[in-house]
CSV table of C-alpha atoms in Angstrom, one decimal:
chain,number,residue,atom,x,y,z
A,1,MET,CA,19.3,0.8,11.9
A,2,THR,CA,18.2,2.2,15.2
A,3,SER,CA,15.2,0.7,17.1
A,4,LEU,CA,13.6,2.7,19.9
A,5,PRO,CA,11.5,1.2,22.7
A,6,LEU,CA,8.8,3.5,24.2
A,7,ASN,CA,8.5,4.2,27.9
A,8,PRO,CA,5.4,5.1,29.8
A,9,ARG,CA,5.2,8.7,31.0
A,10,LEU,CA,1.7,9.2,32.4
A,11,GLN,CA,-1.8,7.8,32.4
A,12,LEU,CA,-5.2,9.5,32.1
A,13,LYS,CA,-8.5,8.1,33.2
A,14,SER,CA,-11.4,7.6,31.0
A,15,PRO,CA,-13.5,10.8,31.5
A,16,LEU,CA,-10.9,12.8,29.4
A,17,LEU,CA,-10.4,10.1,26.8
A,18,PRO,CA,-13.2,11.0,24.3
A,19,PHE,CA,-12.3,14.7,24.3
A,20,LEU,CA,-8.6,14.0,23.8
A,21,LEU,CA,-9.2,11.5,21.0
A,22,LEU,CA,-11.7,13.9,19.3
A,23,SER,CA,-9.2,16.8,19.4
A,24,LEU,CA,-6.3,14.6,18.1
A,25,LEU,CA,-8.4,13.2,15.3
A,26,LEU,CA,-9.5,16.7,14.2
A,27,THR,CA,-5.8,17.8,14.2
A,28,LEU,CA,-4.8,14.7,12.2
A,29,ALA,CA,-7.7,15.2,9.7
A,30,SER,CA,-6.7,18.9,9.1
A,31,SER,CA,-3.0,17.9,8.4
A,32,THR,CA,-4.0,15.3,5.8
A,33,ALA,CA,-6.8,17.4,4.1
A,34,SER,CA,-4.4,18.9,1.5
A,35,ALA,CA,-3.1,15.5,0.4
A,36,ASP,CA,-6.7,14.2,0.0
A,37,GLN,CA,-7.5,17.1,-2.3
A,38,ASN,CA,-4.9,15.9,-4.8
A,39,TRP,CA,-6.8,12.6,-5.5
A,40,GLN,CA,-8.4,12.4,-8.9
A,41,ASP,CA,-11.3,9.9,-9.3
A,42,LEU,CA,-10.8,7.9,-12.5
A,43,PHE,CA,-14.3,6.3,-12.1
A,44,ASP,CA,-17.2,8.6,-11.3
A,45,GLY,CA,-19.3,5.7,-9.9
A,46,ASN,CA,-22.0,6.1,-12.5
A,47,SER,CA,-20.6,5.8,-16.0
A,48,LEU,CA,-17.6,4.9,-18.1
A,49,LYS,CA,-16.8,8.6,-18.8
A,50,GLY,CA,-13.1,8.9,-19.5
A,51,TRP,CA,-12.7,5.2,-20.3
A,52,GLN,CA,-12.7,3.4,-23.7
A,53,GLY,CA,-13.4,-0.3,-24.2
A,54,ASN,CA,-15.7,-3.0,-25.4
A,55,THR,CA,-19.1,-2.3,-23.9
A,56,GLU,CA,-20.1,-6.0,-24.5
A,57,LEU,CA,-17.6,-6.9,-21.8
A,58,TRP,CA,-17.5,-3.8,-19.6
A,59,ARG,CA,-20.4,-2.0,-17.9
A,60,VAL,CA,-21.3,0.0,-14.9
A,61,GLU,CA,-23.7,-1.4,-12.3
A,62,ASN,CA,-24.4,-0.4,-8.7
A,63,GLY,CA,-21.4,1.9,-8.4
A,64,MET,CA,-19.0,-0.7,-9.9
A,65,ILE,CA,-17.1,-1.2,-13.1
A,66,ILE,CA,-17.9,-4.8,-14.1
A,67,GLY,CA,-15.9,-6.9,-16.6
A,68,GLU,CA,-17.8,-10.1,-17.5
A,69,GLY,CA,-18.3,-12.4,-20.5
A,70,PRO,CA,-21.5,-12.1,-22.6
A,71,ASP,CA,-24.5,-13.2,-20.5
A,72,GLY,CA,-22.1,-14.3,-17.8
A,73,GLY,CA,-20.5,-16.9,-20.1
A,74,PRO,CA,-16.9,-17.4,-21.3
A,75,VAL,CA,-14.8,-14.4,-22.2
A,76,PRO,CA,-14.2,-14.7,-26.0
A,77,VAL,CA,-11.1,-12.5,-26.1
A,78,THR,CA,-8.8,-10.6,-23.8
A,79,GLU,CA,-9.8,-7.0,-23.6
A,80,PHE,CA,-8.7,-3.8,-21.7
A,81,LEU,CA,-10.7,-0.9,-20.5
A,82,TRP,CA,-8.4,2.1,-21.0
A,83,HIS,CA,-8.5,5.5,-19.3
A,84,GLU,CA,-8.0,8.4,-21.7
A,85,GLN,CA,-5.2,10.1,-19.7
A,86,GLU,CA,-1.6,9.1,-19.4
A,87,PHE,CA,0.4,9.2,-16.1
A,88,GLY,CA,4.0,9.1,-15.1
A,89,ASP,CA,4.8,9.2,-11.3
A,90,PHE,CA,1.8,8.5,-9.2
A,91,VAL,CA,0.0,6.7,-6.5
A,92,LEU,CA,-3.0,4.6,-7.7
A,93,GLU,CA,-5.6,2.9,-5.5
A,94,ALA,CA,-8.5,0.7,-6.6
A,95,GLU,CA,-10.8,-1.7,-4.8
A,96,PHE,CA,-11.7,-5.0,-6.5
A,97,ARG,CA,-13.5,-8.4,-6.2
A,98,ILE,CA,-12.8,-11.2,-8.6
A,99,HIS,CA,-14.7,-14.4,-9.3
A,100,GLY,CA,-12.9,-16.7,-11.7
A,101,GLY,CA,-10.4,-16.0,-14.4
A,102,ASN,CA,-7.6,-13.4,-14.5
A,103,SER,CA,-7.4,-9.6,-14.5
A,104,GLY,CA,-5.0,-6.9,-13.6
A,105,ILE,CA,-4.2,-3.2,-13.7
A,106,GLN,CA,-2.0,-2.0,-16.6
A,107,TYR,CA,0.0,1.2,-15.9
A,108,ARG,CA,2.5,3.2,-17.9
A,109,SER,CA,1.1,1.2,-20.8
A,110,GLU,CA,0.0,1.6,-24.3
A,111,ALA,CA,-2.9,0.0,-26.2
A,112,LEU,CA,-2.0,-2.2,-29.1
A,113,PRO,CA,-4.2,-3.6,-31.9
A,114,ASN,CA,-6.4,-6.6,-31.4
A,115,GLY,CA,-7.1,-5.9,-27.8
A,116,ARG,CA,-3.5,-6.3,-26.6
A,117,ALA,CA,-1.4,-4.1,-24.3
A,118,LYS,CA,2.2,-3.3,-23.8
A,119,GLY,CA,3.6,-2.2,-20.4
A,120,TYR,CA,3.6,-3.0,-16.7
A,121,GLN,CA,0.7,-4.9,-15.1
A,122,ALA,CA,-0.2,-5.4,-11.4
A,123,ASP,CA,-1.5,-8.9,-11.8
A,124,LEU,CA,-4.6,-10.4,-10.3
A,125,ASP,CA,-6.3,-13.8,-10.6
A,126,ALA,CA,-9.1,-15.7,-8.8
A,127,GLY,CA,-6.8,-18.5,-7.6
A,128,HIS,CA,-4.3,-15.9,-6.4
A,129,GLN,CA,-1.3,-17.7,-7.9
A,130,TYR,CA,-0.2,-14.4,-9.5
A,131,THR,CA,-2.1,-11.8,-7.5
A,132,GLY,CA,0.3,-9.0,-6.6
A,133,ILE,CA,3.1,-9.7,-9.0
A,134,LEU,CA,4.6,-7.4,-11.6
A,135,TYR,CA,4.0,-8.7,-15.1
A,136,GLU,CA,5.0,-6.9,-18.3
A,137,ALA,CA,2.5,-7.4,-21.1
A,138,SER,CA,3.9,-7.9,-24.6
A,139,GLY,CA,7.4,-7.8,-23.0
A,140,ARG,CA,9.5,-9.5,-20.4
A,141,ALA,CA,6.6,-11.4,-18.7
A,142,ILE,CA,7.0,-11.9,-14.9
A,143,LEU,CA,9.5,-9.2,-13.6
A,144,ALA,CA,8.9,-9.2,-9.9
A,145,PRO,CA,7.3,-12.3,-8.2
A,146,ARG,CA,5.1,-11.8,-5.1
A,147,GLY,CA,7.1,-11.3,-2.0
A,148,GLU,CA,10.3,-10.2,-3.7
A,149,VAL,CA,12.2,-7.0,-4.2
A,150,SER,CA,13.7,-7.2,-7.7
A,151,ARG,CA,16.2,-5.2,-9.7
A,152,LEU,CA,15.8,-5.4,-13.5
A,153,HIS,CA,19.2,-4.7,-15.0
A,154,ALA,CA,20.1,-3.0,-18.3
A,155,ASP,CA,21.2,-6.2,-19.9
A,156,GLY,CA,17.8,-7.9,-19.3
A,157,THR,CA,18.8,-10.0,-16.3
A,158,ARG,CA,17.0,-9.8,-13.0
A,159,THR,CA,18.3,-10.1,-9.4
A,160,THR,CA,16.4,-10.6,-6.2
A,161,GLU,CA,17.5,-8.0,-3.7
A,162,GLY,CA,15.4,-9.2,-0.8
A,163,PHE,CA,12.1,-10.5,0.4
A,164,LEU,CA,8.9,-8.9,1.8
A,165,THR,CA,7.4,-10.6,4.8
A,166,GLY,CA,3.7,-11.1,5.3
A,167,THR,CA,2.7,-11.9,1.7
A,168,ASP,CA,2.0,-15.6,2.3
A,169,ALA,CA,-0.2,-14.9,5.3
A,170,LEU,CA,-2.1,-12.2,3.3
A,171,ILE,CA,-2.9,-14.6,0.4
A,172,GLU,CA,-3.8,-17.5,2.8
A,173,LYS,CA,-6.7,-15.5,4.3
A,174,PHE,CA,-7.8,-13.7,1.1
A,175,ASP,CA,-11.6,-13.7,1.0
A,176,THR,CA,-12.8,-13.8,-2.6
A,177,ASN,CA,-16.2,-12.4,-1.6
A,178,ALA,CA,-14.7,-9.4,0.2
A,179,TRP,CA,-13.4,-6.2,-1.3
A,180,HIS,CA,-9.6,-5.8,-1.4
A,181,ARG,CA,-7.5,-2.7,-2.2
A,182,TYR,CA,-4.7,-2.6,-4.7
A,183,ARG,CA,-2.2,0.3,-4.3
A,184,ILE,CA,0.5,1.0,-6.8
A,185,ILE,CA,3.3,3.6,-6.1
A,186,VAL,CA,5.4,4.6,-9.1
A,187,ARG,CA,8.4,7.0,-9.1
A,188,GLY,CA,11.0,7.2,-11.9
A,189,GLN,CA,12.3,3.7,-12.6
A,190,ARG,CA,10.9,2.3,-9.4
A,191,ALA,CA,7.5,1.0,-8.3
A,192,ARG,CA,5.8,-1.0,-5.6
A,193,HIS,CA,2.6,-3.0,-5.3
A,194,GLU,CA,0.6,-3.2,-2.1
A,195,LEU,CA,-2.5,-5.3,-1.3
A,196,ASP,CA,-4.7,-4.3,1.7
A,197,GLY,CA,-1.8,-2.3,3.1
A,198,VAL,CA,0.8,-5.1,2.7
A,199,GLN,CA,3.8,-4.6,0.5
A,200,VAL,CA,3.8,-7.5,-2.0
A,201,CYS,CA,6.5,-6.6,-4.5
A,202,ALA,CA,8.9,-3.8,-5.4
A,203,PHE,CA,11.2,-3.3,-8.3
A,204,GLU,CA,13.6,-1.1,-10.2
A,205,ASP,CA,13.8,-1.2,-13.9
A,206,GLN,CA,17.2,-0.1,-15.2
A,207,HIS,CA,16.6,-1.1,-18.9
A,208,SER,CA,16.8,1.8,-21.3
A,209,ASN,CA,13.4,0.9,-22.8
A,210,HIS,CA,11.4,1.2,-19.6
A,211,GLN,CA,8.2,3.2,-20.0
A,212,ALA,CA,8.3,6.5,-18.1
A,213,GLN,CA,4.6,7.1,-18.6
A,214,GLY,CA,1.5,5.7,-20.2
A,215,LYS,CA,-2.1,4.7,-19.8
A,216,ILE,CA,-4.1,3.0,-17.0
A,217,GLY,CA,-6.0,-0.1,-18.1
A,218,LEU,CA,-8.2,-2.7,-16.5
A,219,GLN,CA,-8.0,-6.2,-18.0
A,220,ILE,CA,-10.5,-9.0,-18.6
A,221,HIS,CA,-8.8,-12.2,-19.7
A,222,ALA,CA,-10.1,-14.6,-22.4
A,223,GLY,CA,-11.2,-18.0,-21.2
A,224,GLU,CA,-13.6,-19.4,-18.6
A,225,PRO,CA,-16.5,-17.4,-17.2
A,226,MET,CA,-15.3,-14.7,-14.9
A,227,ARG,CA,-16.4,-11.5,-13.3
A,228,ILE,CA,-14.1,-8.7,-12.1
A,229,GLU,CA,-15.5,-5.7,-10.2
A,230,TRP,CA,-13.8,-2.4,-9.6
A,231,ARG,CA,-14.7,0.6,-7.5
A,232,GLN,CA,-13.1,3.7,-5.9
A,233,VAL,CA,-10.5,3.9,-8.6
A,234,ARG,CA,-8.4,7.0,-7.9
A,235,ILE,CA,-4.9,8.4,-8.6
A,236,ARG,CA,-2.7,11.3,-7.4
A,237,PRO,CA,0.8,12.6,-8.2
A,238,TRP,CA,3.6,10.9,-6.3
A,239,ASP,CA,4.6,13.0,-3.2
A,240,VAL,CA,7.9,13.0,-1.3
A,241,LEU,CA,6.0,11.7,1.8
A,242,ASP,CA,5.2,8.6,-0.2
A,243,GLY,CA,8.9,7.7,0.0
A,244,ASP,CA,11.0,5.7,-2.4
A,245,PRO,CA,8.9,2.7,-3.8
A,246,PHE,CA,12.0,0.5,-4.0
A,247,THR,CA,14.2,1.3,-1.0
A,248,ASP,CA,11.5,2.2,1.6
A,249,VAL,CA,10.3,-1.3,2.1
A,250,SER,CA,10.3,-3.7,5.0
A,251,MET,CA,12.8,-6.0,3.3
A,252,ALA,CA,14.7,-9.1,4.6
A,253,LYS,CA,17.8,-10.5,2.9
A,254,GLU,CA,16.4,-14.0,3.5
A,255,VAL,CA,13.0,-15.5,4.0
A,256,VAL,CA,12.4,-15.2,7.7
A,257,GLU,CA,10.3,-17.3,10.1
A,258,LYS,CA,7.2,-15.9,11.6
A,259,LYS,CA,7.7,-14.5,15.1
A,260,SER,CA,5.3,-13.5,17.8
A,261,ALA,CA,5.1,-9.8,18.7
A,262,HIS,CA,6.5,-8.6,22.1
A,263,TRP,CA,4.0,-6.2,23.5
A,264,ILE,CA,4.9,-3.0,25.4
A,265,TRP,CA,2.5,-1.3,27.9
A,266,SER,CA,2.5,-0.4,31.5
A,267,SER,CA,3.6,-2.7,34.3
A,268,GLU,CA,0.1,-3.0,35.7
A,269,ALA,CA,-2.9,-4.6,34.2
A,270,PRO,CA,-4.7,-1.8,32.4
A,271,ASP,CA,-8.3,-1.0,33.1
A,272,SER,CA,-10.9,-0.2,30.4
A,273,GLY,CA,-10.8,3.3,29.0
A,274,VAL,CA,-7.2,4.1,30.1
A,275,GLU,CA,-4.9,6.2,28.0
A,276,VAL,CA,-1.1,6.0,28.2
A,277,THR,CA,1.4,8.4,26.8
A,278,LEU,CA,4.8,7.0,25.7
A,279,SER,CA,7.7,9.1,24.5
A,280,ARG,CA,11.3,8.9,23.5
A,281,ARG,CA,13.8,11.6,22.5
A,282,PHE,CA,16.5,11.0,19.9
A,283,ASN,CA,19.0,12.8,17.7
A,284,THR,CA,20.0,12.5,14.1
A,285,THR,CA,23.2,14.1,12.8
A,286,LYS,CA,22.1,14.3,9.2
A,287,THR,CA,19.0,14.2,7.1
A,288,SER,CA,17.7,10.6,7.1
A,289,THR,CA,15.0,8.4,5.6
A,290,ALA,CA,12.8,7.3,8.5
A,291,GLN,CA,10.1,4.6,8.9
A,292,LEU,CA,7.7,4.3,11.8
A,293,THR,CA,5.8,0.9,12.2
A,294,MET,CA,3.2,0.6,14.9
A,295,THR,CA,0.1,-1.2,16.1
A,296,ALA,CA,-1.8,-1.1,19.4
A,297,ASP,CA,-4.7,-2.7,21.3
A,298,ASN,CA,-6.9,-0.7,20.8
A,299,HIS,CA,-6.0,2.7,19.4
A,300,PHE,CA,-3.0,5.0,19.0
A,301,ILE,CA,-1.9,8.3,17.6
A,302,ALA,CA,1.9,9.0,17.1
A,303,PHE,CA,3.4,12.5,17.1
A,304,LEU,CA,6.8,13.6,15.9
A,305,ASP,CA,7.9,16.9,17.5
A,306,GLY,CA,4.2,17.6,18.3
A,307,THR,CA,2.9,16.9,14.8
A,308,PRO,CA,0.6,13.9,14.3
A,309,ILE,CA,2.1,11.5,11.7
A,310,LEU,CA,0.4,8.1,12.2
A,311,ARG,CA,-2.7,6.7,13.8
A,312,GLY,CA,-4.2,3.2,14.2
A,313,ILE,CA,-7.8,2.1,15.1
A,314,ASP,CA,-7.6,-1.6,14.5
A,315,TRP,CA,-5.3,-3.8,16.7
A,316,SER,CA,-5.2,-6.5,14.0
A,317,GLN,CA,-3.5,-4.2,11.5
A,318,THR,CA,0.0,-2.8,11.3
A,319,TYR,CA,0.4,0.8,10.3
A,320,GLU,CA,3.5,2.5,8.6
A,321,HIS,CA,4.7,6.0,7.8
A,322,ARG,CA,7.8,6.9,5.9
A,323,TRP,CA,9.2,10.4,5.6
A,324,THR,CA,12.4,12.4,5.3
A,325,LEU,CA,13.7,13.2,8.8
A,326,PRO,CA,15.8,16.4,9.2
A,327,ALA,CA,18.9,16.5,11.3
A,328,GLY,CA,18.6,17.6,14.9
A,329,ASP,CA,16.8,16.7,18.2
A,330,HIS,CA,13.4,15.0,17.9
A,331,GLU,CA,10.8,13.6,20.2
A,332,LEU,CA,8.4,10.7,19.3
A,333,THR,CA,5.3,10.6,21.4
A,334,VAL,CA,2.5,8.1,21.2
A,335,ARG,CA,-0.9,8.3,22.9
A,336,ALA,CA,-2.5,4.8,23.1
A,337,SER,CA,-5.8,3.9,24.6
A,338,ASN,CA,-7.4,0.6,25.7
A,339,GLU,CA,-11.1,-0.3,25.4
A,340,GLY,CA,-11.0,-3.2,27.7
A,341,GLY,CA,-9.2,-6.5,28.5
A,342,PRO,CA,-5.5,-6.9,27.5
A,343,ALA,CA,-3.7,-3.9,26.2
A,344,GLY,CA,-0.5,-3.5,24.2
A,345,LEU,CA,1.6,-1.3,21.9
A,346,LEU,CA,4.2,-2.4,19.4
A,347,GLY,CA,6.3,0.3,17.8
A,348,THR,CA,9.6,0.5,15.9
A,349,LEU,CA,11.2,3.7,14.6
A,350,ARG,CA,14.1,3.2,12.2
A,351,TRP,CA,16.2,5.7,10.2
A,352,GLN,CA,19.1,5.6,7.8
A,353,ILE,CA,21.3,8.4,6.6
A,354,GLU,CA,21.5,8.5,2.9
A,355,GLY,CA,24.7,7.2,1.4
A,356,SER,CA,25.9,5.5,4.7
A,357,THR,CA,25.5,2.2,6.4
A,358,PRO,CA,22.4,1.8,8.6
A,359,GLN,CA,22.8,3.1,12.2
């Protein structure tokens, strides 16, 4: 792997900052417009059109799909709300809130008699013991625990290939009353689950019976009173810019200790409203898989060879972009701005040539 520090080139004072940021944001918006057009809303916000399920347990209210026991009481039987379409390789996003009980998102699944399901599930429960894991309903049960990158072999055995950092911290601060976002990326025999932008598990299923496509379903689990709320449920085809769900992960071979970030900025204390431009030239001899990870206090926009590829607006969040990097000379440029007080930028660019050891 190659890690590049970024060096200051110039600074611009605040009068130009609003105009520069507006221009850059408009450029970035136009570059992502075509990708946004590929999203398909599975929930229209007003009805269960396109879905099939037990209306005694599922309803639409205030722009949400709600799963709840009769009159708010115990759930008599496990049920699924199934979407009528089937999907193969895709990116699925859905926002949720859960109060009590257990739920989840079935994908590449099939509906079985008596309210059962068969297939992969992105699990979810109010106690967050299982939230984020990969579970196979009517099959092999837990396939990928939270925080692990797992390979499921043809003979039915499972090996842990590595660990994903940040999952424990994510669950520790999980607010049950807040909305959270599930993201599922599926390509071929590989998939990854993400929660609020954090990679929580990834897996490869090498078994010959793995399901290549199937239905999307939302679960309400039998038992104690519970309420699961869903909104902004949408899906789009997998795209090459989404990367490989299994290999394009921030994986460690061992569980690592938490470390403090080392911030990079200018040598002088920054004033309010200052923008700094940082750049680094580099060369790749062959087509590579690249990953840019970055955050800044307060804002940044990253460009590769003049094209915007990543932006951040919240210093408390880490942003990532993965893509296929062609061979040749390249320049990574980052424009970062500070609103006031301490300022910092943390950025790492890594790339690996396919079929070779990391550089």
